[in-house]
Every structure is written in C-alpha cells, then in structure tokens.
Amino acid sequence: MVQSNASVKTSVLARNHVTVLGKGTQPMLFAHGFGCSQQMWRFITPAFEPNYRLILFDYVGSGASQTSAYNAERYANLNGYAQDVLDICSALDLTDVIFVGHSVSCMIGLLASLKAPERFSRLILIGPSPCYLNDATGYIGGFNRQDIQELLVTMEKNYIGWANFMAPMVMNDPSQPAMTEELNQSFCSTDPVIARQFAQVTFLSDNRPDLAKSTVPALILQCSDDLIAPIEVGTYVHQHLPDSQLKLLKASGHCPHLSAPFQTILAMNEYLQESLNGAGL
Amino acid sequence: MTGSTESFDEIPGGYFCFSDEGIVQAINRPLLEQIGYEPGEVVGRPLEALLTIASRIFFQTHLFPLLKLQAKAEEIFLTLRMKNGDSLPVLLNAASTRRGESVVHQCLCLPIRQRQKYEAEILHAKHLAEQALRENSELIEAKQALERHQQQLDEQLVELQQKNQELFQFGKLVTHDLQEPLRKIALLADLLQQQEPQGLTPTADRYLGKIIQASHAIRELIRRLRDYLLLDVSPHRFSRVALKDAILKAQALVGQHRQVSDIRLVTNELPVIDADLGQLVELFRQLIDNSVQFRKQPVQSPVEIRITAQLVEHNRFRSLPGKYNYTEFVRIQYEDNGPGLETGISERVFQIHNRKNPGKDGLGFGLAICKKIVANHEGVISVDAPRPPGARFVILLPVRQSQP
C-alpha cells in the first residue's frame, strides 16, 4: 500500500487537526462523536496525560478540520471516517493503540480495527450503538426513520441562526481575540451540509454484523439513562462483541465524559489497569 | 437567582431549569400552560420527557455539550412535546450557573408557532434552490469530468492495446523463439555428453555438465515467465469460488510438488467469492510454496500456515484520487511460522526477480505472480512489517466482481 512520507503525514495531521499531548508512550487515540469536536475530551484528557501519549483529532468536516478535504462519496460511509482514523495511525505510525471513541466513533473505531487489527490493543467505547433504527427482527435501536428525519429538520432550523449557535460566549475575552477566534472556528463548528450527511450516515448505518468480527478486547461504558444508546443496546453490543466488558456508569445522558468526567476516568483506568495485570506485566 | 415564584409566573414566556443529570428543577406557569402539564408532573422528572425524540437527540449531541463547554447557548430551536402528544416549537436561550456544588442550566423559551411556519417555507424554498443549484453544478462538473475521462480513457485504451500487442509479441518471442535455440543447446550438449564422454577431458566434461544445468535453469525460468505473461493475456474466467477449496487444492499441489506432508493449515470460516479458480489456486500455491521452501532450517517443526478471512468494506477505486465506493471485500490474512521476510523490503518483494537467494526458484517470480493475480481480481496485496515469527501477507479481494 501507499508508503507514508513526510508530506502525506503533515497533510493528514493538518487535515484532521491532530493534537498530540501527554508524557507517556502508549498511544491513546480519542475520537469524538457526532455533533462535536475533540474539545469534548478536555475534562478527561488531563487525567491520562502523565502516563499516555494522547492523540486527539477532528473528523474531516468537524471541529477545526480542513473542510476542503471533505469528500461526499468517502464520508457517505462510516468506513470513510474509519479511514481518517487509519490515516492518522499510519501518519504517526501508531501501534498498541488504546482507541477511545464516543457515540458513532465506537463503530468507526471498530471498523478501523477490523481493517488494521495489528494497530489496536484496546477499544474503549463510550455509549456505542451498532444500529440506531428499530427493525422488523425485533431489534430495538431506539429510533425510527421519522425521528431521524425530524432530527435533520431540527439541525437545519438551528443552522438558520448558525453564527449565534457557535459563537463562544463564556470564554469571550476581548483581551484575547485570538483565543476567541480559535474557539469560534473549532467548537462544534460543522458545515451544515456536512453535518446533515454525518447525521444520516451515523443514524442510518447498521454495523451489527461487524461486532462479531472484532478481535480487539473492548470496554463498553454504558450510561444509566442514555436515550441515544439505551442499556438494551449496550447489552446487545456486549453480547455480540467478543472479549468485551460492560461497565454501567451511574451518570445519565449520552456524554459521561462531559457530565461525569471523574466517573468516566475511573472506569477507564480500572479497565486499563486490569488489562495490564491480565497481560502479566 | 432568588426571584419569587410569582415573578417567574408573570414572565411573558417560558422558563425552566434543569440539573446536570437532566432533571427539571423548576418550571413557570406560562410554559406549563403551553404544554398542558401540572407542576407536579414535570418538576423532578427528566427534561427529555418534555422533548420530541428528534429534539432529545439534538439536546444530547449538540445542546448539552455546548452548555458544558461554553456554559451558554442562544437561539436554539427545539420542539417540546405537549402532554397531549402535540409538538410545540420553541426558540430557547440557556445559561449555566454554579449553585454551590452543583450546576443548574436555566432556560428561557418562546413558542414560535407562526414563525415556525414561515421558517419552514423559507427552508423549503432554500432546499429547492440549493438542490437546483447543486444538481446544476454537479451536472456541469460531471460533464466536464466525463469529457476529461473519455479523453483519458481513449488515450489509455490506445496505450493498452499497444502494450498488449508488445506483450503478446514478447510472449511469443519468449515461449518460442527463445526456447528453440535453448532446446538446441540442451540437445547438442546432451549428445556431446552421451556420444563422446571418453573423448572429453575431465575439465571439459565438468563444463559440459554446467552448460546442461544452466540450460535447464533457463528453461525453468522461461516456463515461469510464460506463466506470468499468460496471466495478462488469457481471459479471466470468474465464477463463485469457495476460498477454502482453492486453498486446499493449493496445499495439495505444493505437498505433491515438494514431497512434503507436514503442512499444517489452520483457517477460520472462509467465504465464497467471485474469482478465477485457476488463478486463485495459483495465488495460494505460490504463497504456500514460499512458506515450505523458506521454512526454518534445519527442519524441526511442521510448516504452520494460518489463513484468516474477514469481510470488510473497502474502497473499490484503486487509482483515481478522491473517488470512493465502499463495497464488500474479504480481508485475508496469511501467516506462517517461517523465518519471515527481510526487513525493509515491503513493496519490493512483489517485483519480478527480487530474489534474495538465487540458488532457489521461489521468491523471484512467486510474489510477482501473486500480485498480478490479486490485481486481476481488482484487489490489493501487501506484506506486513516483519514481526517475528513468520511472514504475513494481507490480501484484499472484492467479494463480487464488477459486471463486464
């Protein structure tokens, strides 16, 4: 396959606005969910900085990525997003990666691990769902097509007041215009057309058949009252994903890393510690 | 905020607040009246119960992250679900404040039933305009691309025909013109050896033996070259092929040819794909043959070959940049317990005659043949960075061949 060279490497790092933090060596790759950017990890990354090498990024079309690199054909499939993850892995030549994904990124990470299993050592899946739609077989994903259609309308209505929606308020410090400017560009800022396609590919994908193919051990972090990925879905993932552990968090909602970062960090550390011991180290 | 309940209830608009856990802590009377609930039915309950499903998703994926990271959100469009199941579109401003240990998110909302209709119309018109614009520009772009591609295609077809012709000529030259003199050399050398062994000095006899040996080697080389070239010229006959059958056949062929019976094959469940059976058998024959030929010396343990297959979606386009069509591929991972490949050779192993050991008839052509077969099937073969023990190849083949 294509050899990674310096220019490909820099272009991937700029394209996905890759940020590298931390003092450790083992890579921990954080992949944000639909509707946000790498900023959503900021409450939990400080806890891992001393012991890991943290890699954060924005998917093409999200956050501060290069929107010009968006390709409607590529990103019409979650595998196109998985390719972003793999591109970053090869640009930084990452192996032994602990992949931390939220929401739709759980399935994106799974797809990436199927294509390059040698790069990944653990998957940490926060609020995974292999399929958001209910289907005739009795599977309950939580939503029907009508709901998703309405979501697209809701998103669109909010983009009418788009500039207002993404303007940062609390950090608006006139003495630091650069910071405001950066936030303005990077927080949740997504092109409406791209956001719409991301919503469609997120909520209409069905990755149930892929679960059983996984060869990388995984931790599923399941919130107590998560409408987007309800407990039944988390249990389904756990039952079908080989070598997986299911950890129920007390936190409610779909974003425990925002609403209950301490609990999330604790659960992640417990799992990583356990797997370290299990590996006989 | 310490405003009395009465003042909340006198605001000409909706007010409510909720905790980090998403539980409604207070709600004012005008909003309750709008959505048709009693206070006791809302306070202490999840906010999500007051939202339509779509608005719940939007709340979780956009609004809540926004509040957590920026502590404020303005002009958010949401749809509330009334007690009778009807929808109430509202425009909402929210701000988060810390109250002691916990955080409270306060929201003001205005029902926008009329504006909603107006906006829906604007959006509808915008959609139509955008769609027309998009289709038009897509059409223009597609037309330009098509014209460009037609030109390229034409040039490539001409080039391809010319190359095929050359290849065909070259193949003929190799299979016939080169073999004929070689056959003569071998024949004459044989005759010389048989008829006049006593007339030759021992040195001449040894040289003659070497000539015969070399001509055999050249003949073998030509045979392999011809096989390689035939892969280009002969048409591919695709049918439904069980991978497992092809692999077992290849294993048997290698066992026969190399006179070995200790090839241990481990596979998982292997799918049926569109392939040229003969070529697929040849692909695995080459790989297995390499594994046997380059096994660890001295022989201590059986040749162990592990072939695992996984269905994945992969981009069908292999050359055009920016083109994506994710279709089903089988990802075959081939591993053996041999000494593995040299470091840093990666792509080069697939080139013709990159022979690491000239004394053996293997690697030189074998992997080039593999690459060609895989390419004939619109697939990709790569060699993994060496990680002991053993060699590891990854082959991606489409499950379905495109219709001619």
mmCIF file with all atom_site columns, N, CA and C in Angstrom, chain B residues 161-203:
data_model
loop_
_atom_site.group_PDB
_atom_site.id
_atom_site.type_symbol
_atom_site.label_atom_id
_atom_site.label_alt_id
_atom_site.label_comp_id
_atom_site.label_asym_id
_atom_site.label_entity_id
_atom_site.label_seq_id
_atom_site.pdbx_PDB_ins_code
_atom_site.Cartn_x
_atom_site.Cartn_y
_atom_site.Cartn_z
_atom_site.occupancy
_atom_site.B_iso_or_equiv
_atom_site.pdbx_formal_charge
_atom_site.auth_seq_id
_atom_site.auth_comp_id
_atom_site.auth_asym_id
_atom_site.auth_atom_id
_atom_site.pdbx_PDB_model_num
ATOM 1   N N  . GLN B 1 161 ? -3.714 -1.171  -25.766 1.00 0.00 ? 161 GLN B N  1
ATOM 2   C CA . GLN B 1 161 ? -3.698 -2.065  -26.921 1.00 0.00 ? 161 GLN B CA 1
ATOM 3   C C  . GLN B 1 161 ? -2.280 -2.269  -27.424 1.00 0.00 ? 161 GLN B C  1
ATOM 4   N N  . GLN B 1 162 ? -1.557 -1.145  -27.480 1.00 0.00 ? 162 GLN B N  1
ATOM 5   C CA . GLN B 1 162 ? -0.186 -1.203  -27.956 1.00 0.00 ? 162 GLN B CA 1
ATOM 6   C C  . GLN B 1 162 ? 0.659  -2.070  -27.031 1.00 0.00 ? 162 GLN B C  1
ATOM 7   N N  . LYS B 1 163 ? 0.474  -1.871  -25.732 1.00 0.00 ? 163 LYS B N  1
ATOM 8   C CA . LYS B 1 163 ? 1.258  -2.631  -24.763 1.00 0.00 ? 163 LYS B CA 1
ATOM 9   C C  . LYS B 1 163 ? 0.914  -4.115  -24.840 1.00 0.00 ? 163 LYS B C  1
ATOM 10  N N  . ASN B 1 164 ? -0.378 -4.391  -24.999 1.00 0.00 ? 164 ASN B N  1
ATOM 11  C CA . ASN B 1 164 ? -0.813 -5.779  -25.097 1.00 0.00 ? 164 ASN B CA 1
ATOM 12  C C  . ASN B 1 164 ? -0.184 -6.446  -26.300 1.00 0.00 ? 164 ASN B C  1
ATOM 13  N N  . GLN B 1 165 ? -0.163 -5.678  -27.384 1.00 0.00 ? 165 GLN B N  1
ATOM 14  C CA . GLN B 1 165 ? 0.419  -6.192  -28.617 1.00 0.00 ? 165 GLN B CA 1
ATOM 15  C C  . GLN B 1 165 ? 1.906  -6.516  -28.389 1.00 0.00 ? 165 GLN B C  1
ATOM 16  N N  . GLU B 1 166 ? 2.581  -5.563  -27.770 1.00 0.00 ? 166 GLU B N  1
ATOM 17  C CA . GLU B 1 166 ? 4.000  -5.751  -27.484 1.00 0.00 ? 166 GLU B CA 1
ATOM 18  C C  . GLU B 1 166 ? 4.213  -6.974  -26.588 1.00 0.00 ? 166 GLU B C  1
ATOM 19  N N  . LEU B 1 167 ? 3.342  -7.055  -25.616 1.00 0.00 ? 167 LEU B N  1
ATOM 20  C CA . LEU B 1 167 ? 3.446  -8.134  -24.653 1.00 0.00 ? 167 LEU B CA 1
ATOM 21  C C  . LEU B 1 167 ? 3.239  -9.482  -25.336 1.00 0.00 ? 167 LEU B C  1
ATOM 22  N N  . PHE B 1 168 ? 2.268  -9.450  -26.233 1.00 0.00 ? 168 PHE B N  1
ATOM 23  C CA . PHE B 1 168 ? 1.959  -10.678 -26.959 1.00 0.00 ? 168 PHE B CA 1
ATOM 24  C C  . PHE B 1 168 ? 3.174  -11.104 -27.794 1.00 0.00 ? 168 PHE B C  1
ATOM 25  N N  . GLN B 1 169 ? 3.736  -10.121 -28.491 1.00 0.00 ? 169 GLN B N  1
ATOM 26  C CA . GLN B 1 169 ? 4.925  -10.392 -29.308 1.00 0.00 ? 169 GLN B CA 1
ATOM 27  C C  . GLN B 1 169 ? 6.065  -10.904 -28.430 1.00 0.00 ? 169 GLN B C  1
ATOM 28  N N  . PHE B 1 170 ? 6.227  -10.207 -27.333 1.00 0.00 ? 170 PHE B N  1
ATOM 29  C CA . PHE B 1 170 ? 7.283  -10.561 -26.414 1.00 0.00 ? 170 PHE B CA 1
ATOM 30  C C  . PHE B 1 170 ? 7.081  -11.974 -25.868 1.00 0.00 ? 170 PHE B C  1
ATOM 31  N N  . GLY B 1 171 ? 5.818  -12.254 -25.541 1.00 0.00 ? 171 GLY B N  1
ATOM 32  C CA . GLY B 1 171 ? 5.482  -13.584 -25.041 1.00 0.00 ? 171 GLY B CA 1
ATOM 33  C C  . GLY B 1 171 ? 5.815  -14.655 -26.055 1.00 0.00 ? 171 GLY B C  1
ATOM 34  N N  . LYS B 1 172 ? 5.475  -14.367 -27.334 1.00 0.00 ? 172 LYS B N  1
ATOM 35  C CA . LYS B 1 172 ? 5.760  -15.319 -28.396 1.00 0.00 ? 172 LYS B CA 1
ATOM 36  C C  . LYS B 1 172 ? 7.261  -15.557 -28.514 1.00 0.00 ? 172 LYS B C  1
ATOM 37  N N  . LEU B 1 173 ? 7.956  -14.415 -28.455 1.00 0.00 ? 173 LEU B N  1
ATOM 38  C CA . LEU B 1 173 ? 9.410  -14.468 -28.549 1.00 0.00 ? 173 LEU B CA 1
ATOM 39  C C  . LEU B 1 173 ? 9.972  -15.371 -27.454 1.00 0.00 ? 173 LEU B C  1
ATOM 40  N N  . VAL B 1 174 ? 9.445  -15.156 -26.256 1.00 0.00 ? 174 VAL B N  1
ATOM 41  C CA . VAL B 1 174 ? 9.962  -15.895 -25.115 1.00 0.00 ? 174 VAL B CA 1
ATOM 42  C C  . VAL B 1 174 ? 9.612  -17.371 -25.225 1.00 0.00 ? 174 VAL B C  1
ATOM 43  N N  . THR B 1 175 ? 8.339  -17.623 -25.503 1.00 0.00 ? 175 THR B N  1
ATOM 44  C CA . THR B 1 175 ? 7.911  -19.021 -25.459 1.00 0.00 ? 175 THR B CA 1
ATOM 45  C C  . THR B 1 175 ? 8.455  -19.823 -26.623 1.00 0.00 ? 175 THR B C  1
ATOM 46  N N  . HIS B 1 176 ? 8.606  -19.159 -27.756 1.00 0.00 ? 176 HIS B N  1
ATOM 47  C CA . HIS B 1 176 ? 9.064  -19.929 -28.899 1.00 0.00 ? 176 HIS B CA 1
ATOM 48  C C  . HIS B 1 176 ? 10.497 -19.617 -29.303 1.00 0.00 ? 176 HIS B C  1
ATOM 49  N N  . ASP B 1 177 ? 10.690 -18.375 -29.728 1.00 0.00 ? 177 ASP B N  1
ATOM 50  C CA . ASP B 1 177 ? 11.973 -18.019 -30.332 1.00 0.00 ? 177 ASP B CA 1
ATOM 51  C C  . ASP B 1 177 ? 13.149 -18.262 -29.387 1.00 0.00 ? 177 ASP B C  1
ATOM 52  N N  . LEU B 1 178 ? 12.876 -18.023 -28.079 1.00 0.00 ? 178 LEU B N  1
ATOM 53  C CA . LEU B 1 178 ? 13.972 -18.189 -27.132 1.00 0.00 ? 178 LEU B CA 1
ATOM 54  C C  . LEU B 1 178 ? 14.147 -19.659 -26.755 1.00 0.00 ? 178 LEU B C  1
ATOM 55  N N  . GLN B 1 179 ? 13.019 -20.358 -26.778 1.00 0.00 ? 179 GLN B N  1
ATOM 56  C CA . GLN B 1 179 ? 13.079 -21.751 -26.341 1.00 0.00 ? 179 GLN B CA 1
ATOM 57  C C  . GLN B 1 179 ? 13.731 -22.650 -27.382 1.00 0.00 ? 179 GLN B C  1
ATOM 58  N N  . GLU B 1 180 ? 13.527 -22.272 -28.628 1.00 0.00 ? 180 GLU B N  1
ATOM 59  C CA . GLU B 1 180 ? 14.036 -23.105 -29.711 1.00 0.00 ? 180 GLU B CA 1
ATOM 60  C C  . GLU B 1 180 ? 15.576 -23.219 -29.660 1.00 0.00 ? 180 GLU B C  1
ATOM 61  N N  . PRO B 1 181 ? 16.287 -22.100 -29.680 1.00 0.00 ? 181 PRO B N  1
ATOM 62  C CA . PRO B 1 181 ? 17.758 -22.229 -29.567 1.00 0.00 ? 181 PRO B CA 1
ATOM 63  C C  . PRO B 1 181 ? 18.176 -22.909 -28.266 1.00 0.00 ? 181 PRO B C  1
ATOM 64  N N  . LEU B 1 182 ? 17.425 -22.666 -27.204 1.00 0.00 ? 182 LEU B N  1
ATOM 65  C CA . LEU B 1 182 ? 17.769 -23.273 -25.926 1.00 0.00 ? 182 LEU B CA 1
ATOM 66  C C  . LEU B 1 182 ? 17.655 -24.793 -26.012 1.00 0.00 ? 182 LEU B C  1
ATOM 67  N N  . ARG B 1 183 ? 16.547 -25.175 -26.673 1.00 0.00 ? 183 ARG B N  1
ATOM 68  C CA . ARG B 1 183 ? 16.344 -26.612 -26.841 1.00 0.00 ? 183 ARG B CA 1
ATOM 69  C C  . ARG B 1 183 ? 17.522 -27.228 -27.601 1.00 0.00 ? 183 ARG B C  1
ATOM 70  N N  . LYS B 1 184 ? 17.983 -26.469 -28.603 1.00 0.00 ? 184 LYS B N  1
ATOM 71  C CA . LYS B 1 184 ? 19.103 -26.963 -29.407 1.00 0.00 ? 184 LYS B CA 1
ATOM 72  C C  . LYS B 1 184 ? 20.371 -27.077 -28.556 1.00 0.00 ? 184 LYS B C  1
ATOM 73  N N  . ILE B 1 185 ? 20.616 -26.050 -27.779 1.00 0.00 ? 185 ILE B N  1
ATOM 74  C CA . ILE B 1 185 ? 21.805 -26.073 -26.912 1.00 0.00 ? 185 ILE B CA 1
ATOM 75  C C  . ILE B 1 185 ? 21.776 -27.303 -26.013 1.00 0.00 ? 185 ILE B C  1
ATOM 76  N N  . ALA B 1 186 ? 20.596 -27.516 -25.414 1.00 0.00 ? 186 ALA B N  1
ATOM 77  C CA . ALA B 1 186 ? 20.470 -28.635 -24.475 1.00 0.00 ? 186 ALA B CA 1
ATOM 78  C C  . ALA B 1 186 ? 20.662 -29.957 -25.201 1.00 0.00 ? 186 ALA B C  1
ATOM 79  N N  . LEU B 1 187 ? 20.035 -30.019 -26.366 1.00 0.00 ? 187 LEU B N  1
ATOM 80  C CA . LEU B 1 187 ? 20.107 -31.254 -27.148 1.00 0.00 ? 187 LEU B CA 1
ATOM 81  C C  . LEU B 1 187 ? 21.543 -31.561 -27.540 1.00 0.00 ? 187 LEU B C  1
ATOM 82  N N  . LEU B 1 188 ? 22.208 -30.539 -28.087 1.00 0.00 ? 188 LEU B N  1
ATOM 83  C CA . LEU B 1 188 ? 23.585 -30.752 -28.532 1.00 0.00 ? 188 LEU B CA 1
ATOM 84  C C  . LEU B 1 188 ? 24.501 -31.092 -27.370 1.00 0.00 ? 188 LEU B C  1
ATOM 85  N N  . ALA B 1 189 ? 24.291 -30.438 -26.265 1.00 0.00 ? 189 ALA B N  1
ATOM 86  C CA . ALA B 1 189 ? 25.112 -30.722 -25.088 1.00 0.00 ? 189 ALA B CA 1
ATOM 87  C C  . ALA B 1 189 ? 24.885 -32.155 -24.622 1.00 0.00 ? 189 ALA B C  1
ATOM 88  N N  . ASP B 1 190 ? 23.600 -32.560 -24.644 1.00 0.00 ? 190 ASP B N  1
ATOM 89  C CA . ASP B 1 190 ? 23.277 -33.943 -24.276 1.00 0.00 ? 190 ASP B CA 1
ATOM 90  C C  . ASP B 1 190 ? 24.002 -34.919 -25.191 1.00 0.00 ? 190 ASP B C  1
ATOM 91  N N  . LEU B 1 191 ? 23.894 -34.630 -26.506 1.00 0.00 ? 191 LEU B N  1
ATOM 92  C CA . LEU B 1 191 ? 24.515 -35.519 -27.488 1.00 0.00 ? 191 LEU B CA 1
ATOM 93  C C  . LEU B 1 191 ? 26.019 -35.620 -27.251 1.00 0.00 ? 191 LEU B C  1
ATOM 94  N N  . LEU B 1 192 ? 26.589 -34.454 -27.054 1.00 0.00 ? 192 LEU B N  1
ATOM 95  C CA . LEU B 1 192 ? 28.020 -34.383 -26.820 1.00 0.00 ? 192 LEU B CA 1
ATOM 96  C C  . LEU B 1 192 ? 28.416 -35.241 -25.626 1.00 0.00 ? 192 LEU B C  1
ATOM 97  N N  . GLN B 1 193 ? 27.592 -35.143 -24.595 1.00 0.00 ? 193 GLN B N  1
ATOM 98  C CA . GLN B 1 193 ? 27.920 -35.869 -23.366 1.00 0.00 ? 193 GLN B CA 1
ATOM 99  C C  . GLN B 1 193 ? 27.766 -37.373 -23.572 1.00 0.00 ? 193 GLN B C  1
ATOM 100 N N  . GLN B 1 194 ? 26.661 -37.738 -24.273 1.00 0.00 ? 194 GLN B N  1
ATOM 101 C CA . GLN B 1 194 ? 26.408 -39.168 -24.434 1.00 0.00 ? 194 GLN B CA 1
ATOM 102 C C  . GLN B 1 194 ? 27.394 -39.826 -25.399 1.00 0.00 ? 194 GLN B C  1
ATOM 103 N N  . GLN B 1 195 ? 27.716 -39.083 -26.476 1.00 0.00 ? 195 GLN B N  1
ATOM 104 C CA . GLN B 1 195 ? 28.493 -39.744 -27.524 1.00 0.00 ? 195 GLN B CA 1
ATOM 105 C C  . GLN B 1 195 ? 29.985 -39.785 -27.239 1.00 0.00 ? 195 GLN B C  1
ATOM 106 N N  . GLU B 1 196 ? 30.484 -38.767 -26.628 1.00 0.00 ? 196 GLU B N  1
ATOM 107 C CA . GLU B 1 196 ? 31.929 -38.730 -26.515 1.00 0.00 ? 196 GLU B CA 1
ATOM 108 C C  . GLU B 1 196 ? 32.417 -38.495 -25.090 1.00 0.00 ? 196 GLU B C  1
ATOM 109 N N  . PRO B 1 197 ? 31.935 -39.264 -24.142 1.00 0.00 ? 197 PRO B N  1
ATOM 110 C CA . PRO B 1 197 ? 32.443 -38.996 -22.799 1.00 0.00 ? 197 PRO B CA 1
ATOM 111 C C  . PRO B 1 197 ? 33.934 -39.303 -22.703 1.00 0.00 ? 197 PRO B C  1
ATOM 112 N N  . GLN B 1 198 ? 34.363 -40.304 -23.460 1.00 0.00 ? 198 GLN B N  1
ATOM 113 C CA . GLN B 1 198 ? 35.772 -40.694 -23.325 1.00 0.00 ? 198 GLN B CA 1
ATOM 114 C C  . GLN B 1 198 ? 36.680 -39.683 -23.999 1.00 0.00 ? 198 GLN B C  1
ATOM 115 N N  . GLY B 1 199 ? 36.147 -38.956 -25.020 1.00 0.00 ? 199 GLY B N  1
ATOM 116 C CA . GLY B 1 199 ? 36.973 -38.010 -25.746 1.00 0.00 ? 199 GLY B CA 1
ATOM 117 C C  . GLY B 1 199 ? 37.183 -36.699 -25.018 1.00 0.00 ? 199 GLY B C  1
ATOM 118 N N  . LEU B 1 200 ? 36.367 -36.438 -23.998 1.00 0.00 ? 200 LEU B N  1
ATOM 119 C CA . LEU B 1 200 ? 36.457 -35.152 -23.318 1.00 0.00 ? 200 LEU B CA 1
ATOM 120 C C  . LEU B 1 200 ? 37.410 -35.219 -22.136 1.00 0.00 ? 200 LEU B C  1
ATOM 121 N N  . THR B 1 201 ? 38.118 -34.132 -21.936 1.00 0.00 ? 201 THR B N  1
ATOM 122 C CA . THR B 1 201 ? 38.944 -34.067 -20.734 1.00 0.00 ? 201 THR B CA 1
ATOM 123 C C  . THR B 1 201 ? 38.007 -33.907 -19.541 1.00 0.00 ? 201 THR B C  1
ATOM 124 N N  . PRO B 1 202 ? 38.433 -34.284 -18.339 1.00 0.00 ? 202 PRO B N  1
ATOM 125 C CA . PRO B 1 202 ? 37.562 -34.143 -17.153 1.00 0.00 ? 202 PRO B CA 1
ATOM 126 C C  . PRO B 1 202 ? 37.071 -32.715 -17.006 1.00 0.00 ? 202 PRO B C  1
ATOM 127 N N  . THR B 1 203 ? 37.922 -31.734 -17.290 1.00 0.00 ? 203 THR B N  1
ATOM 128 C CA . THR B 1 203 ? 37.518 -30.337 -17.164 1.00 0.00 ? 203 THR B CA 1
ATOM 129 C C  . THR B 1 203 ? 36.397 -30.024 -18.149 1.00 0.00 ? 203 THR B C  1
#
